[in-house]
XYZ file of C-alpha atoms in Angstrom:
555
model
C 0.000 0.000 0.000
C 1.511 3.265 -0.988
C 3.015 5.380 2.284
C 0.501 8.126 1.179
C -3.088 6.105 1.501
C -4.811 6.628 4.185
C -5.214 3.013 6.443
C -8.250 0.790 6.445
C -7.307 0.073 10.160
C -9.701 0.927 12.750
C -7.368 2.828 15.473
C -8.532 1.748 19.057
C -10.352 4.137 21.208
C -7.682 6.530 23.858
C -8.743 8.092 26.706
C -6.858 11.612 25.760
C -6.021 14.224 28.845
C -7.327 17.437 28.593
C -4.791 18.399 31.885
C -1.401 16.734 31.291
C -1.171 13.745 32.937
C 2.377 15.097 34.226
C 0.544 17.522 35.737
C -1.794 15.048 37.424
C 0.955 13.604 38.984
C 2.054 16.376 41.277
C -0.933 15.605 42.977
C 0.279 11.826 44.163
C 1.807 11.293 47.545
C 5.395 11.549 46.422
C 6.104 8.714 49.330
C 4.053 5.935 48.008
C 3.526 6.683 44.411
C 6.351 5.621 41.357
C 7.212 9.196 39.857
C 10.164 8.267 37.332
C 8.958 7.259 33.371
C 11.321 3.676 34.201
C 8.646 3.312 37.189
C 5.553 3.923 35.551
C 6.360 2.041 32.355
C 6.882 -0.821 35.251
C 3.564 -0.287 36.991
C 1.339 -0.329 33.911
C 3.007 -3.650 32.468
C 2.127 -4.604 36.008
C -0.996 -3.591 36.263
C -2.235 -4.912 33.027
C -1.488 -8.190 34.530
C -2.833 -7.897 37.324
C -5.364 -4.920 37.010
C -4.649 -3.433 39.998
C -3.223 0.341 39.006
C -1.245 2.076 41.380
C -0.426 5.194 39.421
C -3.758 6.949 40.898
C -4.534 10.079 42.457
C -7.283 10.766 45.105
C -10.690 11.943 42.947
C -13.863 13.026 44.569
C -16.456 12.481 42.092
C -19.495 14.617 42.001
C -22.101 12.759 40.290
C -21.640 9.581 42.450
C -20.591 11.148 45.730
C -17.376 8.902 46.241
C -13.792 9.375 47.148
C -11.157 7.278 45.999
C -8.648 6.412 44.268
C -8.607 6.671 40.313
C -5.761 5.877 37.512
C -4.508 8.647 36.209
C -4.833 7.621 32.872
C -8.913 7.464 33.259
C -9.805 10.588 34.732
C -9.479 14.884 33.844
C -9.855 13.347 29.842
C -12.187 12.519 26.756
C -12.187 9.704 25.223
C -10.582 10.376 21.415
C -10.808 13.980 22.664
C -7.936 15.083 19.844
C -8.749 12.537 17.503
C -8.526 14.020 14.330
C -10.580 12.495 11.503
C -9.939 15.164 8.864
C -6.434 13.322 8.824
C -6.523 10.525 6.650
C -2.927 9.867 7.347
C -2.987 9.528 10.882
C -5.987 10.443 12.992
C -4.117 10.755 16.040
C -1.413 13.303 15.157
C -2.861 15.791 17.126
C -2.282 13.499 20.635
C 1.322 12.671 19.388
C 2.357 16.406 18.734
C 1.135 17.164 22.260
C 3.023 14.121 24.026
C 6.631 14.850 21.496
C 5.938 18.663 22.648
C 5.577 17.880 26.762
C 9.003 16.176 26.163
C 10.759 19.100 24.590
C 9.494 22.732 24.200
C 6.040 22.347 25.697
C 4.193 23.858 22.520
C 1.519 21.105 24.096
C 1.601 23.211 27.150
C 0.636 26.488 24.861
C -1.763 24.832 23.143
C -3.364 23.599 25.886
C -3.682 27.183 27.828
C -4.613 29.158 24.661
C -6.932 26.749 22.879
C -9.862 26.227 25.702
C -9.368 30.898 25.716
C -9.877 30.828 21.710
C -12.891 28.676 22.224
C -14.225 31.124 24.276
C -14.167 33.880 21.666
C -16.219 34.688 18.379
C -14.691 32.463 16.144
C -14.762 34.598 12.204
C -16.932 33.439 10.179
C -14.090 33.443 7.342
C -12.753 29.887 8.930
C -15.194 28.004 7.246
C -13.200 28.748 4.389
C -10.929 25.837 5.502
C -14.090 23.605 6.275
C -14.896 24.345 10.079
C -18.236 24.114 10.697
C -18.465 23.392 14.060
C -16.422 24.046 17.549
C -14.439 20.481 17.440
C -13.368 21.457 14.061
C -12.164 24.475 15.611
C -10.849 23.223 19.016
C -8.885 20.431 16.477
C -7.768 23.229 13.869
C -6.332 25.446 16.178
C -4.719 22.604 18.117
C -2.983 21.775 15.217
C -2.545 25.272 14.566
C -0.605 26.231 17.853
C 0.833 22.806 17.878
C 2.836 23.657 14.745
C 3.339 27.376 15.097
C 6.133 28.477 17.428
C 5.414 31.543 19.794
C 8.025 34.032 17.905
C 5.937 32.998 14.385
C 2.526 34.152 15.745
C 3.332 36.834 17.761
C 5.360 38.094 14.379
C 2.395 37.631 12.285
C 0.051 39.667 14.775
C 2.910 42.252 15.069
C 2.272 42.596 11.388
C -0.736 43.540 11.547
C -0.594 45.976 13.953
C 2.098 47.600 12.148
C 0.089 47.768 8.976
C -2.796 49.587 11.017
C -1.805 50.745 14.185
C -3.141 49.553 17.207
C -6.256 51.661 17.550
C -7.604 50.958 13.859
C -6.373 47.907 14.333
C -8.996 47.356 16.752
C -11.872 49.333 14.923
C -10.644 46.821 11.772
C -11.502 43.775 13.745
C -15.012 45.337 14.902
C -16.085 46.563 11.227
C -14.453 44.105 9.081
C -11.271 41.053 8.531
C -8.866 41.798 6.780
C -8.304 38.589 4.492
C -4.897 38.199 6.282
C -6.307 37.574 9.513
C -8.018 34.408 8.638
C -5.172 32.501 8.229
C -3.801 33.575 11.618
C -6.720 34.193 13.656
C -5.243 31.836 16.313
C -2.000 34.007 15.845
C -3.933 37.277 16.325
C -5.832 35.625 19.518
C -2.659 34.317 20.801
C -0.573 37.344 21.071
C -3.852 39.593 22.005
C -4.434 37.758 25.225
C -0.371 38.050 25.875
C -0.255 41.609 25.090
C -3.916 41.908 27.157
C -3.103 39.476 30.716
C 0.375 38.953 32.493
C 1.472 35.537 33.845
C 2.003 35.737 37.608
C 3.038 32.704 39.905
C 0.991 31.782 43.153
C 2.357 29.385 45.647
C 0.130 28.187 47.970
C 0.728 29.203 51.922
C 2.806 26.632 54.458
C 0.897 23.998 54.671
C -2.190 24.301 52.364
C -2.757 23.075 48.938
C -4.839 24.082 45.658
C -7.247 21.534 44.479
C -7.719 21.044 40.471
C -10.925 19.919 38.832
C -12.045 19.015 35.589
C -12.689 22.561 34.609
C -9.955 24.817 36.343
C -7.233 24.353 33.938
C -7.407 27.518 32.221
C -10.990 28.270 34.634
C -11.725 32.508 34.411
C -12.434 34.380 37.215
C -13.440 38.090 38.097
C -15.444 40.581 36.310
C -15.046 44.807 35.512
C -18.409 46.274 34.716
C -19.899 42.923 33.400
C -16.675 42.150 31.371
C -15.380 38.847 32.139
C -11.848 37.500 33.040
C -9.685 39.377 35.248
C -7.918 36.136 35.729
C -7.322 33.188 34.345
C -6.321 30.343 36.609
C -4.017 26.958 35.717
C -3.352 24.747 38.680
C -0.076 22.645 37.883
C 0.301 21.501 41.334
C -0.861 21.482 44.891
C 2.011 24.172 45.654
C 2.106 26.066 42.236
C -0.879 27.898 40.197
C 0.111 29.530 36.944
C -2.182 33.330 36.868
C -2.868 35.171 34.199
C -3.925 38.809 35.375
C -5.190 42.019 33.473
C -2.643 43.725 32.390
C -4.538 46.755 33.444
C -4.370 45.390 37.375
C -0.792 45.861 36.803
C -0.028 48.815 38.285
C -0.786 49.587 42.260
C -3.778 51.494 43.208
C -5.391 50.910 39.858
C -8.497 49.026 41.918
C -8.795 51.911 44.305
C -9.551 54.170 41.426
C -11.487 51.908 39.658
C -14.203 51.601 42.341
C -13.447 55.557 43.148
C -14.679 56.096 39.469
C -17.880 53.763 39.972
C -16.568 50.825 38.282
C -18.080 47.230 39.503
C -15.337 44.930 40.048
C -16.560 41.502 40.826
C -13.055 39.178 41.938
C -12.311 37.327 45.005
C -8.864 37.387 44.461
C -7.788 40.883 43.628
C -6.128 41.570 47.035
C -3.502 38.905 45.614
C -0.095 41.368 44.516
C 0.809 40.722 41.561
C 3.844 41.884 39.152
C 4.349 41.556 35.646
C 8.216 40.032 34.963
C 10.873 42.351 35.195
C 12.308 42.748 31.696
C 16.119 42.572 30.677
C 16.374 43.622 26.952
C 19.194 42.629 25.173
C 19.725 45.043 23.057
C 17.276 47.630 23.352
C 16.376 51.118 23.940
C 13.128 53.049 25.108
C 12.562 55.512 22.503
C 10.951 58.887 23.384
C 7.550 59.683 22.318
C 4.020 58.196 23.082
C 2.842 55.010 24.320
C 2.598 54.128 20.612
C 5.738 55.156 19.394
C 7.144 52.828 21.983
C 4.848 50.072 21.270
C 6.305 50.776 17.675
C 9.415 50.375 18.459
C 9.004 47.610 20.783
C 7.255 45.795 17.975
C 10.356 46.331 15.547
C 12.550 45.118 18.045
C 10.911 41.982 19.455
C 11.270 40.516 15.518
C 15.225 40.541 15.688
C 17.923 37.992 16.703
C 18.757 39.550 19.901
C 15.185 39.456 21.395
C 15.701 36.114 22.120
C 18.582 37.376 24.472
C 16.337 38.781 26.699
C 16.004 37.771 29.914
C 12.189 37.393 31.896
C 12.607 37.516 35.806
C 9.345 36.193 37.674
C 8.609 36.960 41.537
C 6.514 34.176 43.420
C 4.066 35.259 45.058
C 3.301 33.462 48.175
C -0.251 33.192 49.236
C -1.737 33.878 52.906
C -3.911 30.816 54.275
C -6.754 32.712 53.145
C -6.025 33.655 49.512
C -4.955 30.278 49.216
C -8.602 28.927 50.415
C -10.310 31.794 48.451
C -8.329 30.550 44.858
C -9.573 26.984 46.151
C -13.242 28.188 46.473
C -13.342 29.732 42.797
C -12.348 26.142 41.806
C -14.806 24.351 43.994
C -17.603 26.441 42.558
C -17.304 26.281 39.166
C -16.901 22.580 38.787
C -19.430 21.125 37.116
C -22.498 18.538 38.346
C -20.398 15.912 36.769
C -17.285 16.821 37.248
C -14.346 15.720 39.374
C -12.325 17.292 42.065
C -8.456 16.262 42.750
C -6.111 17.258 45.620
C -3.428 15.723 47.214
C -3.664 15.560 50.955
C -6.827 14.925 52.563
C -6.187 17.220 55.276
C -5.912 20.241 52.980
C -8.602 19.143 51.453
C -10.577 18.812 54.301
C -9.652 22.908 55.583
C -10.066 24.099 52.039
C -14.050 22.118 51.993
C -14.679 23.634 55.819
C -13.768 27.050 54.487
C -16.235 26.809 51.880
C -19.084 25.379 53.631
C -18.636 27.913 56.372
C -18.014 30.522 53.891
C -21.345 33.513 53.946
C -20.782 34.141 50.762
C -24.531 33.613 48.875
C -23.805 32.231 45.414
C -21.779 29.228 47.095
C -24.501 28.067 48.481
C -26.276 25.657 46.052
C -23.080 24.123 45.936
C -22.509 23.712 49.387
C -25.594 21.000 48.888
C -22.582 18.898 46.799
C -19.724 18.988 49.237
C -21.527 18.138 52.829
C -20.770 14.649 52.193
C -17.103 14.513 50.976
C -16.855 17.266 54.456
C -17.917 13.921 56.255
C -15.773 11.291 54.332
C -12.771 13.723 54.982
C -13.236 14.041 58.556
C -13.587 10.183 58.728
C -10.389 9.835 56.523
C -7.851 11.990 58.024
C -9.280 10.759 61.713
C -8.683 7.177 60.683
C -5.204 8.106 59.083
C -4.025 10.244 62.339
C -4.739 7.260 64.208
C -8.419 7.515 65.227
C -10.813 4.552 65.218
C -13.469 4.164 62.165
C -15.834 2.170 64.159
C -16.276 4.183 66.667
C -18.187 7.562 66.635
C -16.592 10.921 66.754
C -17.159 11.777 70.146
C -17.658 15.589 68.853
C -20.724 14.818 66.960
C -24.050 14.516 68.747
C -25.785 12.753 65.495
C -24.510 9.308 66.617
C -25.794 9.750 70.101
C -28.989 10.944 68.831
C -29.674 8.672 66.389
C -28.831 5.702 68.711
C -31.588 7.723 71.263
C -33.971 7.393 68.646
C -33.381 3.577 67.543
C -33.735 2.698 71.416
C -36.786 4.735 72.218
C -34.717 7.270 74.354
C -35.762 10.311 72.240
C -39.732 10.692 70.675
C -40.750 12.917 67.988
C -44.813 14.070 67.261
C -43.973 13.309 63.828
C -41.599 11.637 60.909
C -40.982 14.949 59.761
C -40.252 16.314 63.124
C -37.717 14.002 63.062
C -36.154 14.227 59.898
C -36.087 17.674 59.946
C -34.270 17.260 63.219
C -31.824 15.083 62.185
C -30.674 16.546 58.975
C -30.253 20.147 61.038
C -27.925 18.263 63.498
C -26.226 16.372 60.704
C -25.286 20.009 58.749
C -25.539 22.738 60.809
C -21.899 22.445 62.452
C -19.320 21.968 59.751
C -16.812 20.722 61.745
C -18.404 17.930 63.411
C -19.409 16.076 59.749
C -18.575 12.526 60.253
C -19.385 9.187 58.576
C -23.263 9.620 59.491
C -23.735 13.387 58.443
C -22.171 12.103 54.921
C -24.325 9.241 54.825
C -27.324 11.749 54.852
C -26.201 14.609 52.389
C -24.287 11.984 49.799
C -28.207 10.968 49.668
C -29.447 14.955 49.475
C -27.251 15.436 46.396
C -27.704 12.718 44.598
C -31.404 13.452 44.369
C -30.319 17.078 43.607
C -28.314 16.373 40.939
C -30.800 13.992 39.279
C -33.502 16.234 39.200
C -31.534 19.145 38.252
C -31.682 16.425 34.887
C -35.334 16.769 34.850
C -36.021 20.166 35.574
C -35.481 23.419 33.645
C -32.760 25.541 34.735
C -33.339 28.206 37.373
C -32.291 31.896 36.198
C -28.718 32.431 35.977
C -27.997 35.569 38.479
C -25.090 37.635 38.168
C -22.685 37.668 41.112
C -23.160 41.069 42.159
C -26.482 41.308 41.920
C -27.553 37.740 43.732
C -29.061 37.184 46.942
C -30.091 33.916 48.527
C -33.629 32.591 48.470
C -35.339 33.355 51.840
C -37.997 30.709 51.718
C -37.325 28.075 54.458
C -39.066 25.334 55.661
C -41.575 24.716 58.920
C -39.332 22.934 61.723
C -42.382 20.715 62.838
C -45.694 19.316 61.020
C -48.444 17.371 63.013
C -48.554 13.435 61.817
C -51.018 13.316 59.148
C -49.771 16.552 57.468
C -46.107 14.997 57.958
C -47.261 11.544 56.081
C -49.172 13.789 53.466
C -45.379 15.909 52.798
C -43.695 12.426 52.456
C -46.296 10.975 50.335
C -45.676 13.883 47.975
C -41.767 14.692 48.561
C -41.048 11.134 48.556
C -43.921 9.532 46.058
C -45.460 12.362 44.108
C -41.660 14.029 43.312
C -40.295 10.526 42.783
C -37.226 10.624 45.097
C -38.046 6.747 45.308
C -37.536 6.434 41.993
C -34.206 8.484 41.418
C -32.646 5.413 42.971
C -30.440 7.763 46.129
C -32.305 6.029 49.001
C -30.161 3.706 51.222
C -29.320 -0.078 50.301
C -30.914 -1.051 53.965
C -34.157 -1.040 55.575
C -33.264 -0.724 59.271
C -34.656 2.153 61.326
C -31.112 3.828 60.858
C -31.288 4.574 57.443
C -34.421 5.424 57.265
C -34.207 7.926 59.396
C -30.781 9.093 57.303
C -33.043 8.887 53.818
C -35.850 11.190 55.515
C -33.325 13.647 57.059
C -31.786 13.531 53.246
C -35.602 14.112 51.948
C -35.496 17.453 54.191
C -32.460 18.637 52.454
C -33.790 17.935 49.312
C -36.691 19.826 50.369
C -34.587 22.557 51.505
C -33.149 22.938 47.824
C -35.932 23.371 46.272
C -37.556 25.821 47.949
C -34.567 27.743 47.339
C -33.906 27.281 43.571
C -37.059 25.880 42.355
C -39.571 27.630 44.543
C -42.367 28.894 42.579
C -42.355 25.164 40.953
C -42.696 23.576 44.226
C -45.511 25.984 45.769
C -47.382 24.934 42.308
C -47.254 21.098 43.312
C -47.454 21.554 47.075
C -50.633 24.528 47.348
C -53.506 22.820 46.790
C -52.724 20.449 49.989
C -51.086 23.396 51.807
C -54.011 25.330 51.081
C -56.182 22.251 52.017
C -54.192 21.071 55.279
C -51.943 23.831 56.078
C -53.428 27.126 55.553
C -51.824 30.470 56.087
C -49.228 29.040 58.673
C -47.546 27.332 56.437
C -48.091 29.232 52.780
C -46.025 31.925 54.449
C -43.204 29.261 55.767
C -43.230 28.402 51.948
C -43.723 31.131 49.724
């Protein structure tokens, strides 16, 4: 068969990274886990044998509400995520280029920051010129794009362009028209506009916390001027070190001072972090006089000759309090998606950096406070076991185990099932720092019937940050015994909570009591994000049963 046909062989499916797996590796206990490539090649021959794979990291999965360990070759990735079928040749060239490229000049690396930032943008119509019709073409062109285009060539060809028009028309050009050159190098243009636009910064976390990376924080945006998105954007590479790229105009000291002096809304929780470009040691060149464009001019000329790659880039770490480090954590835990995945390296970290958030007042965490109650509770279970605590027997902090045993022994009546739930699932979240075993039992139950019927149901309004506040509709603390089997009958039977399948695999009077303290929570979201549809299912029996008392508990 000539070299040039393309191959009747069907390539086999690969699970393809979208963060490195190097990357993922900084987040494996260095004392237990292999880290050289003679070690690893060793454990996978190994564990193809046997199928036991110890290159893992520690992954708290959303969706299912478990924490444990997972290969790192089978989680932060996509399945034929850069597979390529526009190439004939060789559909996976596009996951070769990026492993040759984390080997020697990390053009993967580039590719890999830039590509989910170009995604983000208008893409010109212009590109379907070369057949892109939809955004995998695009995510796959581009790849290939930056993949094969060294820095110097497309910040060259942008510099071009803003030669040819300046930088000001330059910018009215790209709102009124495209110039035909551009659409050969939008990705060029894109590149070096979000290098000349953001500065990289280093964070290192504070003695002894960690950052946590999830499926979305590799290139995650964060902070907001008038509306306008991305004063930051974020790339974990390890639990000490997070790569930060910051507005160029947040460059300068003072500049938020006069930005809120002037009436601008700035929406960031991590502004208060100082941050300096690189100091710059040119090789070979001069600051003319003149204007800010006349330098930029000249800067531009000079960037394009041999001794510009003399110059030398100093960076300044920036070392993080305890509580910037938490609040860089937080941005992560809330914008991971319902079925995402969370990764971190020491539980204990883990644990401070969950705490924080749960405790945290701010309002738009709170939905997804409902998601984390239950890894709080493995945690504090975890790092008791590992510090030398006992796992069977209860914390001796929590009152939930001493309550619940009450219950099962007659010690402790309630007037009602509902009473009782609503009881329990109170003392199992009110007081973050006594989640155990128990209290995780309960909410892993509460979010798994969230997250389902957040499937089924339409979307609540999306709120902007600035402008949100937290439902105040709450719940009655006690119901008589008929109106308590009546909310069951509909919470539990009407709503289907059965049938989502998140109840508990016993029947004992234990975990029942868990499931209807986990029915309460479930309860509790809904009549915070999906009011108005539960007061339509719930008012003609609250009108029936209820009354006024509770219609105004409700509504």
């Amino acid at each position: 068969m000539p070299a040039n046909s393309p191959s009747n062989d069907i390539p086999k499916d690969q699970y393809q990274h979208y963060i490195p797996r190097f990357i993922l590796r900084y987040f494996q206990d260095a004392q237990i886990q292999p880290r050289n490539k003679k070690e690893r090649q060793k454990n996978f021959h190994k564990a193809r044998k046997t199928g036991i794979d110890k290159d893992t990291i520690l992954v708290y999965d959303i969706p299912n509400q478990t924490f444990e360990p997972q290969p790192v070759g089978k989680v932060h990735g996509i399945i034929n995520m850069y597979r390529d079928h526009r190439n004939t040749q060789n559909v996976d060239h596009l996951e070769q280029g990026l492993s040759r490229s984390n080997e020697e000049e990390r053009a993967g690396d580039r590719a890999q920051v830039h590509l989910p930032y170009a995604l983000s943008t208008n893409i010109p119509h212009p590109l379907k010129k070369h057949g892109l019709h939809t955004q995998n073409d695009i995510f796959l062109f581009g790849m290939k794009y930056v993949l094969e285009t060294s820095h110097h060539e497309m910040v060259n060809a942008t510099e071009a362009l803003w030669e040819k028009y300046g930088m000001k028309d330059f910018a009215m050009m790209l709102q009124t028209r495209v110039d035909p050159e551009i659409i050969d190098n939008f990705f060029a243009v894109d590149y070096a506009t979000m290098a000349d636009r953001l500065f990289l910064s280093i964070w290192q976390a504070a003695e002894g916390e960690e950052f946590v990376v999830a499926d979305n924080s590799f290139g995650l945006w964060e902070g907001a001027i008038d509306g306008q998105p991305a004063i930051h954007r974020l790339f974990i590479v390890s639990p000490k070190i997070a790569l930060v790229l910051r507005q160029t105009l947040f460059a300068t000291e003072g500049v938020m001072a006069s930005l809120l002096s002037q009436g601008a809304v700035v929406n960031s929780s991590l502004t208060d972090i100082p941050s300096v470009p690189a100091s710059s040691t040119y090789a070979n060149f001069t600051r003319p006089r003149g204007d800010v464009e006349t330098v930029m001019r000249a800067l531009l000329v000079y960037r394009v000759t041999p001794a510009a790659q003399e110059d030398v880039f100093t960076f300044k770490i920036t070392t993080l309090t305890k509580k910037q480090t938490l609040a860089l954590n937080h941005v992560v835990l809330l914008n991971v998606l319902d079925n995402g995945n969370v990764t971190f390296a020491s539980p204990a970290a883990m644990q401070r950096t969950v705490e924080s958030y749960l405790r945290s007042p701010t309002p738009y965490f709170h939905e997804k406070k409902y998601l984390y109650r239950g890894l709080s509770g493995i945690l504090s279970e975890y790092v008791s076991v590992s510090a030398g605590g006992s796992s069977t027997s209860p914390d001796p902090r929590s009152g939930i185990n001493v309550v619940l045993d009450s219950i099962k022994s007659g010690a402790i009546e309630f007037a009602s099932t509902y009473d009782r739930g609503y009881r329990v699932y109170h003392l199992a979240t009110d007081d973050v720092p006594k989640y155990n075993e128990a209290t995780s039992e309960i909410h892993k139950m509460a979010a798994r019937a969230i997250l389902k019927m957040k499937e089924i149901l339409p979307p609540p309004p999306i709120h902007h940050r600035g402008r949100y506040f937290q439902s105040l509709n709450t719940l009655v603390k006690r119901l008589p015994k008929e109106e308590s089997e009546l909310f069951f009958a509909l919470i539990g039977y009407h709503w289907q909570v059965d049938v989502l399948g998140v109840g508990p695999t016993n029947s004992d009077l234990a975990s029942r009591i868990k499931y209807e303290a986990a029915i309460i929570g479930f309860t509790h979201w809904l009549s915070e994000h999906h009011n108005f549809l539960l007061f339509e299912r719930l008012f003609p029996w609250m009108n029936k049963h209820l009354g006024d008392r509770v219609h105004a508990a409700w509504v």
